[in-house]
XYZ file of C-alpha atoms in Angstrom:
493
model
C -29.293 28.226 41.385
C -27.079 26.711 38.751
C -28.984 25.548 36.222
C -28.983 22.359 33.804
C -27.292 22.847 30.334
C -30.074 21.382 28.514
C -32.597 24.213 30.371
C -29.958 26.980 30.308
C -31.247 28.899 27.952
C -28.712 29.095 24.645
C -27.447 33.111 24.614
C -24.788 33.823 23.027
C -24.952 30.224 20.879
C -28.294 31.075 19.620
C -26.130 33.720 17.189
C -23.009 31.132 16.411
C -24.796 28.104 14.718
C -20.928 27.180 15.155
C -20.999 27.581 18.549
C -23.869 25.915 19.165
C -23.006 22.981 17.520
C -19.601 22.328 18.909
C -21.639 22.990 22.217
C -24.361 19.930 21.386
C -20.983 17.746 20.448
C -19.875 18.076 24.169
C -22.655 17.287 25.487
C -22.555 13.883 23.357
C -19.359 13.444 24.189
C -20.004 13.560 28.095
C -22.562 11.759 28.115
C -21.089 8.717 25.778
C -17.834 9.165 28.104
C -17.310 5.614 29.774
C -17.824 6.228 33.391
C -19.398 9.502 34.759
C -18.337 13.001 34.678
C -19.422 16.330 36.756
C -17.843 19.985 36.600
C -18.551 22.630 39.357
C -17.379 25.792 40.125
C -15.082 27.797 42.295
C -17.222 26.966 45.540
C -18.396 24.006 44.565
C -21.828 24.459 42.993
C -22.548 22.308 40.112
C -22.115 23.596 36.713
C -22.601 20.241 34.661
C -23.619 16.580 36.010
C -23.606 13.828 33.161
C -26.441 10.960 33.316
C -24.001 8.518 34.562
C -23.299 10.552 37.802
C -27.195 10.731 38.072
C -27.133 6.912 37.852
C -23.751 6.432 39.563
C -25.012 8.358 42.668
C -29.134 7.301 42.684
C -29.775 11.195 42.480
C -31.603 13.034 39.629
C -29.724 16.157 37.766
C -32.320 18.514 39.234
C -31.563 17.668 42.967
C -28.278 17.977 42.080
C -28.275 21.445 40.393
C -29.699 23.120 43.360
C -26.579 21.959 45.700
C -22.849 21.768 45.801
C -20.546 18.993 46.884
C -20.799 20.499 50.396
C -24.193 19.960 50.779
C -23.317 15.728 49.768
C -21.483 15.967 52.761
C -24.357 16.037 55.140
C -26.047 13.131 53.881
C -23.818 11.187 51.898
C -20.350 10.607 51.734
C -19.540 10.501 48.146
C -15.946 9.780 45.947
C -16.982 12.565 43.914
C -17.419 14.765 47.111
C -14.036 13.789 48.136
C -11.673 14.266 45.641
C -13.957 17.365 44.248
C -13.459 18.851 47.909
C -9.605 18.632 48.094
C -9.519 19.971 44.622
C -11.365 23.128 45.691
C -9.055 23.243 49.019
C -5.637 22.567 47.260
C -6.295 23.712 43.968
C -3.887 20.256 42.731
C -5.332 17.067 40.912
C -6.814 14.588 43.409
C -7.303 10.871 42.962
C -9.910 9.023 45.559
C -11.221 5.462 46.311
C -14.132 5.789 48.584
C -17.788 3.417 48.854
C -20.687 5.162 48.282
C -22.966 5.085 51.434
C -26.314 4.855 50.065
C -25.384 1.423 47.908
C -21.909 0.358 49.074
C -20.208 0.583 45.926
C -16.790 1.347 45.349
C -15.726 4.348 43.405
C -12.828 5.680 41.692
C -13.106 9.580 41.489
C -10.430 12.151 39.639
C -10.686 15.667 39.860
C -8.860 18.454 38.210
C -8.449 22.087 39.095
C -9.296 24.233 35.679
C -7.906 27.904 35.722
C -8.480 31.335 33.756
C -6.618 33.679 32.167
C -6.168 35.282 35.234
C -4.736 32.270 36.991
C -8.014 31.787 39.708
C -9.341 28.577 39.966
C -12.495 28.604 38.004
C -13.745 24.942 37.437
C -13.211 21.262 38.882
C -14.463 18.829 36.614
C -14.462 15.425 37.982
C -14.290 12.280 36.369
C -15.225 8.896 38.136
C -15.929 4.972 37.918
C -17.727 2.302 39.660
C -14.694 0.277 40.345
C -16.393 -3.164 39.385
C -17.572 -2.076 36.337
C -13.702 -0.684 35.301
C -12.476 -3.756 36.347
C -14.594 -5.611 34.053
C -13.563 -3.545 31.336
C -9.814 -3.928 32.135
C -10.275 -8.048 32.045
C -11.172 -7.641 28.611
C -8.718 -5.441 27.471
C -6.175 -8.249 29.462
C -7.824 -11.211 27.712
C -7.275 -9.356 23.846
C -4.411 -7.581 24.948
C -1.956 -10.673 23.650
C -4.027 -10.629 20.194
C -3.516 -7.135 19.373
C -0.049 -6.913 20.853
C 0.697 -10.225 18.200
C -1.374 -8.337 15.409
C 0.522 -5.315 15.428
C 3.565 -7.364 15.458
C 2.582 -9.335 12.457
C 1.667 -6.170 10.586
C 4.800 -4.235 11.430
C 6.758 -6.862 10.236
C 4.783 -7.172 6.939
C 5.506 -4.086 6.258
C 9.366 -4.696 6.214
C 8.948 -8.118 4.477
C 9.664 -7.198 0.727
C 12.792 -6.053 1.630
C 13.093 -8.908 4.068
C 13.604 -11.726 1.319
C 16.765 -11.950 -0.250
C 16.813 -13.441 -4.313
C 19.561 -13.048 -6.081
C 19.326 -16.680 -7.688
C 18.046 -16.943 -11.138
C 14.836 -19.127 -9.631
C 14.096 -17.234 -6.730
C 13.711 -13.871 -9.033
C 11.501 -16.055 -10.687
C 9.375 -16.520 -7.956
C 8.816 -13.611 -6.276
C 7.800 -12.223 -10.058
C 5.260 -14.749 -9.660
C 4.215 -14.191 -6.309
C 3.918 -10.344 -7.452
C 1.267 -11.113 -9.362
C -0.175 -13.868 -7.131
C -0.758 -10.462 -4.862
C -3.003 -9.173 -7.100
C -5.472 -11.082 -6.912
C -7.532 -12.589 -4.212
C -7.701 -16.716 -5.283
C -6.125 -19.081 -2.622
C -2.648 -19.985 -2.454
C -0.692 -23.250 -1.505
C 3.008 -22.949 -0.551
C 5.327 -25.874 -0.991
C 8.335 -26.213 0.365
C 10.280 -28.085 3.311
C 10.587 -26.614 6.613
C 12.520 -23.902 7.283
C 12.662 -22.532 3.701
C 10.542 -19.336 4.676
C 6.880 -20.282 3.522
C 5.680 -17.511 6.417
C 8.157 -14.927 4.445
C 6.092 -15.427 1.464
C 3.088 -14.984 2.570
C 3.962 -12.192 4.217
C 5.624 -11.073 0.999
C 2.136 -11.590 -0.991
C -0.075 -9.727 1.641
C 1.690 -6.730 1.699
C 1.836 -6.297 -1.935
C -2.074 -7.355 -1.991
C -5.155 -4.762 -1.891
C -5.482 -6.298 1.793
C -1.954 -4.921 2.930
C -2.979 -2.453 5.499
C -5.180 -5.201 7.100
C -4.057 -7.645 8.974
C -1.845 -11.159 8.320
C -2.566 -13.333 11.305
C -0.525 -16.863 10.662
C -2.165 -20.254 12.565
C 0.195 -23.215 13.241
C -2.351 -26.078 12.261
C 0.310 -28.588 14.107
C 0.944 -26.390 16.961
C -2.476 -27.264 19.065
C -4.912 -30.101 19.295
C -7.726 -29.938 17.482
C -10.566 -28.498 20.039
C -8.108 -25.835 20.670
C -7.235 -25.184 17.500
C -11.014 -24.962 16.625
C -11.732 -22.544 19.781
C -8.518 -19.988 18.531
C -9.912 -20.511 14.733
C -13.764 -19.873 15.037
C -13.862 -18.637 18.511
C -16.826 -19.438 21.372
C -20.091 -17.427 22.622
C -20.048 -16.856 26.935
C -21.073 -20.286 28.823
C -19.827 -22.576 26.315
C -17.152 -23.908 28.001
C -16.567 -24.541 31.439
C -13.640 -22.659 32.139
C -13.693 -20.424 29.574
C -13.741 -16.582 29.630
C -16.442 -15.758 30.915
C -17.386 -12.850 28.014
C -16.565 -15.532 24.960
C -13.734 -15.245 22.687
C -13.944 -13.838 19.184
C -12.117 -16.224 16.511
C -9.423 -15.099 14.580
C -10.916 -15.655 11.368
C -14.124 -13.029 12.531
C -10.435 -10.874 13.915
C -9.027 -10.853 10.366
C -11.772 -9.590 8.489
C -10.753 -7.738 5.335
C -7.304 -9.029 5.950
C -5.365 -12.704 5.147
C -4.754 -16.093 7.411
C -2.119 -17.784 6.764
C -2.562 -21.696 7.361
C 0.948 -23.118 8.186
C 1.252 -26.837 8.173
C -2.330 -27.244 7.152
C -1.985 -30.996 6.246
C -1.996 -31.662 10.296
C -5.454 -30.265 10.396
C -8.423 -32.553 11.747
C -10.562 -34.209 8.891
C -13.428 -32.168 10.817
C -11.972 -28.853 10.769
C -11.260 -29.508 6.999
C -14.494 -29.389 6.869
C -15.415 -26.197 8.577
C -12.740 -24.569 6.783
C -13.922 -25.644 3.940
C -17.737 -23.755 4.622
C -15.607 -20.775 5.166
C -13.980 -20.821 1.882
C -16.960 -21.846 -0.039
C -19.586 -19.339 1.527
C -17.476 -16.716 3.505
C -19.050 -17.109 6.746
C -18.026 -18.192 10.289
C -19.886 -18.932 13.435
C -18.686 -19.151 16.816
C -18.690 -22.206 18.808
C -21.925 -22.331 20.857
C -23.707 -19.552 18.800
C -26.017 -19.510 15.972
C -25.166 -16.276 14.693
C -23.564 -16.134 11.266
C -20.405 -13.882 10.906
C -19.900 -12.525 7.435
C -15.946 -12.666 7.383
C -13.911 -11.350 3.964
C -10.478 -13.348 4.657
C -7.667 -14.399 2.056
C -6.366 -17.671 2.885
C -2.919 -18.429 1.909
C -1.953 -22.352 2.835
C 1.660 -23.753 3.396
C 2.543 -27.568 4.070
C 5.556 -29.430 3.575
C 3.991 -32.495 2.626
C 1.946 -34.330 -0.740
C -0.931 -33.031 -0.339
C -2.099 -35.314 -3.683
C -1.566 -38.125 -1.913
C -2.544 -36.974 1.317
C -5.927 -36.977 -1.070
C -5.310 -40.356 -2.083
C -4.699 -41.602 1.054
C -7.778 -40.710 2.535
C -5.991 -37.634 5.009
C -7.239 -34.582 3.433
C -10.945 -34.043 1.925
C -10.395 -33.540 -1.504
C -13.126 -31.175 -2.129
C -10.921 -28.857 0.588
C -7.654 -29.707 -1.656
C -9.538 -28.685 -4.977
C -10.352 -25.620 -3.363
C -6.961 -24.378 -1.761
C -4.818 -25.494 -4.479
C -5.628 -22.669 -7.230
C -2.521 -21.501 -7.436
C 0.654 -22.578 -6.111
C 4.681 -21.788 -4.806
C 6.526 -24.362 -4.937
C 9.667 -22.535 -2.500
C 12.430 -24.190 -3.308
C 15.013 -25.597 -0.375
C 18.423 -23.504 -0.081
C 20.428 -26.190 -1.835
C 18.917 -25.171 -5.004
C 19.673 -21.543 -4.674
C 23.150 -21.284 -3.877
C 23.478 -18.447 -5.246
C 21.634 -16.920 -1.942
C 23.185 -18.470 0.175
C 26.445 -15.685 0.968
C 23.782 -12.439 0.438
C 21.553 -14.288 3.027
C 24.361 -14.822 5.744
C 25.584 -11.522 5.051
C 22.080 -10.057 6.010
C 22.039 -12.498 8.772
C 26.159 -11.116 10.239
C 24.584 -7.366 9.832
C 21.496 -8.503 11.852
C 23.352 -9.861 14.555
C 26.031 -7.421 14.408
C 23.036 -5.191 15.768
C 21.405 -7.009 18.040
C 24.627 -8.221 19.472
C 27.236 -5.056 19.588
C 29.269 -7.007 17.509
C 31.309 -5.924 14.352
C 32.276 -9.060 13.028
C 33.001 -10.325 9.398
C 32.896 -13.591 7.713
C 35.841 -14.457 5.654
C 35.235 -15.381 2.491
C 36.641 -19.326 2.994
C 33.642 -19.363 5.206
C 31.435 -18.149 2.491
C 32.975 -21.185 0.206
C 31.847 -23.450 3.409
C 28.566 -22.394 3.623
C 28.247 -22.190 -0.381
C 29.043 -26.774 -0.049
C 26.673 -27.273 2.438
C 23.391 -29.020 1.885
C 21.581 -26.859 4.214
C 18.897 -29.524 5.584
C 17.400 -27.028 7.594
C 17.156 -24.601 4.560
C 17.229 -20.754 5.692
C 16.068 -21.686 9.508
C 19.407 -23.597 9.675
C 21.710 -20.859 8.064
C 20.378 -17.866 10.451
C 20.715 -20.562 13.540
C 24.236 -21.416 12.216
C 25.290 -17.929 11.326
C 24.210 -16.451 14.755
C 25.948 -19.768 16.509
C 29.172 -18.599 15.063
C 29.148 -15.028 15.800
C 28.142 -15.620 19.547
C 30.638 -18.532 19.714
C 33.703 -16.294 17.947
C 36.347 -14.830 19.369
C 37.857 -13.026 16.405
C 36.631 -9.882 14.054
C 37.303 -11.262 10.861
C 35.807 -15.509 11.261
C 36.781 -18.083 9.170
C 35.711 -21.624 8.352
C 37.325 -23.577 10.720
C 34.005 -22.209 13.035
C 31.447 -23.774 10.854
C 31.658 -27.125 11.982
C 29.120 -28.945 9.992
C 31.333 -29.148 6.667
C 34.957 -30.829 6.120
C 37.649 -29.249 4.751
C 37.252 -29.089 0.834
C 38.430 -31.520 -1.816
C 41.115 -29.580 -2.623
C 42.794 -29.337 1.040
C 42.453 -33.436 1.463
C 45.279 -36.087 0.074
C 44.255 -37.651 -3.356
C 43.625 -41.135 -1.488
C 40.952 -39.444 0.870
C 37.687 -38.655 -1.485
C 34.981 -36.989 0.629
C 31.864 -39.919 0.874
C 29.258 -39.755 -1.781
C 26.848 -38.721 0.705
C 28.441 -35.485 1.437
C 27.062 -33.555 -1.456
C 24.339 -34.466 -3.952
C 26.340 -34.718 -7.129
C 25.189 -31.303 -9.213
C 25.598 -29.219 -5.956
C 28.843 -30.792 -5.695
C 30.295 -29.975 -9.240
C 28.906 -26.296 -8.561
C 30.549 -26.083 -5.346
C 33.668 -27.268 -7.505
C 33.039 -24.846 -10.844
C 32.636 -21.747 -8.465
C 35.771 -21.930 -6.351
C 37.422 -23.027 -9.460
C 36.354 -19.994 -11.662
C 36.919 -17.889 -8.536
C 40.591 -19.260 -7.880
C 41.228 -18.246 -11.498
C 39.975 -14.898 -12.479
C 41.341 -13.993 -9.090
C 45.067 -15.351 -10.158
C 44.491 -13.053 -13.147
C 43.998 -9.991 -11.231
C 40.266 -10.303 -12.291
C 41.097 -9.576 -16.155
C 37.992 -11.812 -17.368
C 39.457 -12.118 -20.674
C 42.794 -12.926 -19.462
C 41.312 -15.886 -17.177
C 39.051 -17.420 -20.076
C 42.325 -17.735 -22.039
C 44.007 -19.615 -19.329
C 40.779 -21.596 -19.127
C 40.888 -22.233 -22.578
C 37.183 -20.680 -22.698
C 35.314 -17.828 -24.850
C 34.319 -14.827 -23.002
C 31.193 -15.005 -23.313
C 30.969 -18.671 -21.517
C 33.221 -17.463 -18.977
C 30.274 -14.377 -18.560
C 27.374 -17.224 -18.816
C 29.061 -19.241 -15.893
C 29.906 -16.320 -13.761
C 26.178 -15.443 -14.053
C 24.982 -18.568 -13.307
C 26.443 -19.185 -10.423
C 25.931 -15.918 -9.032
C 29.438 -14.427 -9.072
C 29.818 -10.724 -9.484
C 32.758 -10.191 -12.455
C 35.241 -7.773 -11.005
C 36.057 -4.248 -12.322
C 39.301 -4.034 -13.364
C 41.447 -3.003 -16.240
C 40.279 -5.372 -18.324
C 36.921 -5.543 -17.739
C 35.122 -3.924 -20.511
C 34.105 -4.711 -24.070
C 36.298 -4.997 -26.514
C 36.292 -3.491 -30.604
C 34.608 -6.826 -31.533
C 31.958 -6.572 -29.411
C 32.544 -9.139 -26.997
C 32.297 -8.209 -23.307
C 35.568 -7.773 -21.221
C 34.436 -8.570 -17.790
């Protein structure tokens, strides 16, 4: 008679406290397994039956240690039995869907064959699930199957975002210094800035240089749902609340990003009553579920973004001051693309290589087209050059393209008759007289075979203004002969 392996006496283990721990672990193991899980021998007589076969089949482990899967046969007709039985006739891996006779439940069984050295079959173990309880388990895995999937995406691209931001311009160097050290501590942060000028990127950019980093960053579009919804994807809801809800509840994403950071985009579109919920969170760290009275520690960073005065948002009765006092601790101010030219050609270079990739392409932009971009105002700020850039590579024809495919700006000054002046709403006037200086310094040192010292001459400037400008407006001196320093210690180029 086989015999149990909690009365089989120990043997051998009782020597190998090793041995006979790593034994004890599999029995935990087995019996934690989800599901339920039974090993026999060669003919079929039961080696091993876990609890949840006992409570799977309504028989106790004793009845079943005296009899093999044969003996089922005659007065049940068991899953277990089934696929165990083909196992032991085949010796191949059986799967089996069969209803259990003495309850009518529906069963998924697996069984294995398990051979020795000598290549004999020497155990089946089988491994099986009432079908009602699996499918239970694989709604929920369907229902938070989107959030994880969306985590993992948000993480895996915060890790990529410090290289992701491009700052070659004097201010936004400046700013991402600041935002380094923003990261290192765990106040609330307020980003500024118009839309499309890549608020997300920065927070991004601040939780992955942040203690919180291998957490998550899960971003909510206050604007993006109405404000029940909003408050059900925020806090989340206990089973029953709703009629039509999931049946199980949902958990919130603030309770999801625990230890991690929420980003808050648009959050001056957020309900006067979820200001004030938010507000509880912030001030005491805890969150509660709709239709629950159970209080949810939750350790979250909170990192803000709007492109609108929040001040007088304040003054105008549309956001809770107390709220306001609270977020604004420190803020980014992330300035719109017009005031960084000097980003604007590294950024739609990054953008050509991206869709180069993505595309199959291998196409250039000429540097005209650079100039183009360089004049225009950029409304849409970053949003608007990627858009723009990936519009004219798809549109394209041609390897090398040049600026008669960005349609958005007119030729420049210098190609129009004297008597037609571009409108003095083209250009706000200092972008303008950049937009002029650069192609005008670049016309120049590039007529002078880029011999810096030779172009300031011809400019009638010092070298070391003609350095200044270049640097300012982001224009890489060339190497040539003449760029050096010279015995009086000014530099050549």
């Amino acid at each position: 008679m086989a015999q149990s392996p909690e009365a089989r006496p120990a043997g051998d283990l009782a020597s190998d406290p090793a041995a006979q721990k790593e034994y004890e672990l599999l029995k935990v193991l087995a019996e934690h397994y989800f599901g339920s899980m039974l090993v026999t021998d060669d003919r079929g007589r039961f080696l091993y039956v876990s609890d949840g076969t006992c409570r799977l089949l309504g028989i106790d482990r004793e009845t079943l240690l005296q009899i093999s899967i044969y003996d089922t046969l005659k007065g049940y007709c068991f899953a277990t039995s089934a696929s165990s039985i083909k196992t032991l006739e085949t010796k191949q891996e059986c799967l089996s869907n069969h209803t259990l006779t003495s309850s009518g439940r529906q069963v998924l069984a697996l069984s294995r064959p398990h051979f020795g050295p000598d290549g004999e079959l020497r155990y089946v173990p089988t491994y099986s699930w009432d079908e009602e309880e699996l499918y239970t388990l694989l709604e929920k895995f369907d229902r938070e199957r989107d959030n994880v999937r969306n985590v993992i995406r948000f993480m895996q691209a915060t890790d990529k975002t410090p290289d992701m931001i491009i700052a070659e311009s004097d201010a936004m160097v400046k700013l991402l210094e600041y935002a380094d050290h923003v990261a290192t501590v765990d106040s609330t942060v307020i980003l500024y800035g118009e839309s499309g000028s890549g608020k997300e990127m920065f927070a991004k950019y601040i939780h992955a240089r942040s203690s919180r980093a291998s957490q998550v960053f899960i971003p909510i579009n206050c604007a993006s749902l109405p404000p029940s919804l909003l408050e059900e994807e925020m806090f989340g809801y206990e089973r029953g609340t709703f009629t039509g809800g999931s049946k199980d509840g949902k958990i919130g994403l603030f309770e999801f990003a625990d230890k991690g950071t929420i980003f808050l985009d648009e959050i001056g579109e957020m309900s006067l009553e979820l200001q004030a919920k938010l507000l509880r969170i912030i001030e005491t760290g805890e969150v509660k579920r709709l239709g629950s009275n159970r209080i949810q520690k939750c350790d979250v960073r909170i990192i803000a973004a709007t492109n609108r005065n929040l001040r007088e948002m304040v003054e105008e009765r549309a956001f809770r001051a107390d709220l306001y006092y609270r977020l604004n601790v420190l803020t980014i101010h992330v300035p719109p693309l017009r005031e960084r030219v000097a980003d604007i050609e590294p950024l739609a270079r990054h953008f050509v290589q991206l869709f180069n990739k993505k595309y199959g392409f291998a196409k250039h932009f000429s540097p005209a087209l650079i100039r183009a971009l360089e004049r225009w105002s950029w409304p849409g700020n970053v949003r608007e050059l990627r858009n723009t850039v990936e519009r004219m590579m798809v549109e394209s024809r041609d390897s090398i393209i040049d600026a008669g495919a960005f349609r958005e700006v007119p030729p420049a000054p210098a190609a129009q008759d004297a008597g037609e002046r571009p409108g003095p709403d083209l250009l706000p006037y200092q972008q303008a007289m950049e937009a002029y200086e650069r192609e005008y310094l670049s016309a120049v040192v590039s007529s002078c075979g880029g011999d810096l010292r030779r172009a300031a001459g011809k400019m009638g400037l010092h070298l070391s203004t003609l350095y200044r400008k270049l640097e300012k407006l982001g224009l890489k001196p060339p190497r040539s002969a003449g760029h050096g320093r010279a015995a009086d210690g000014e530099p050549t180029g």
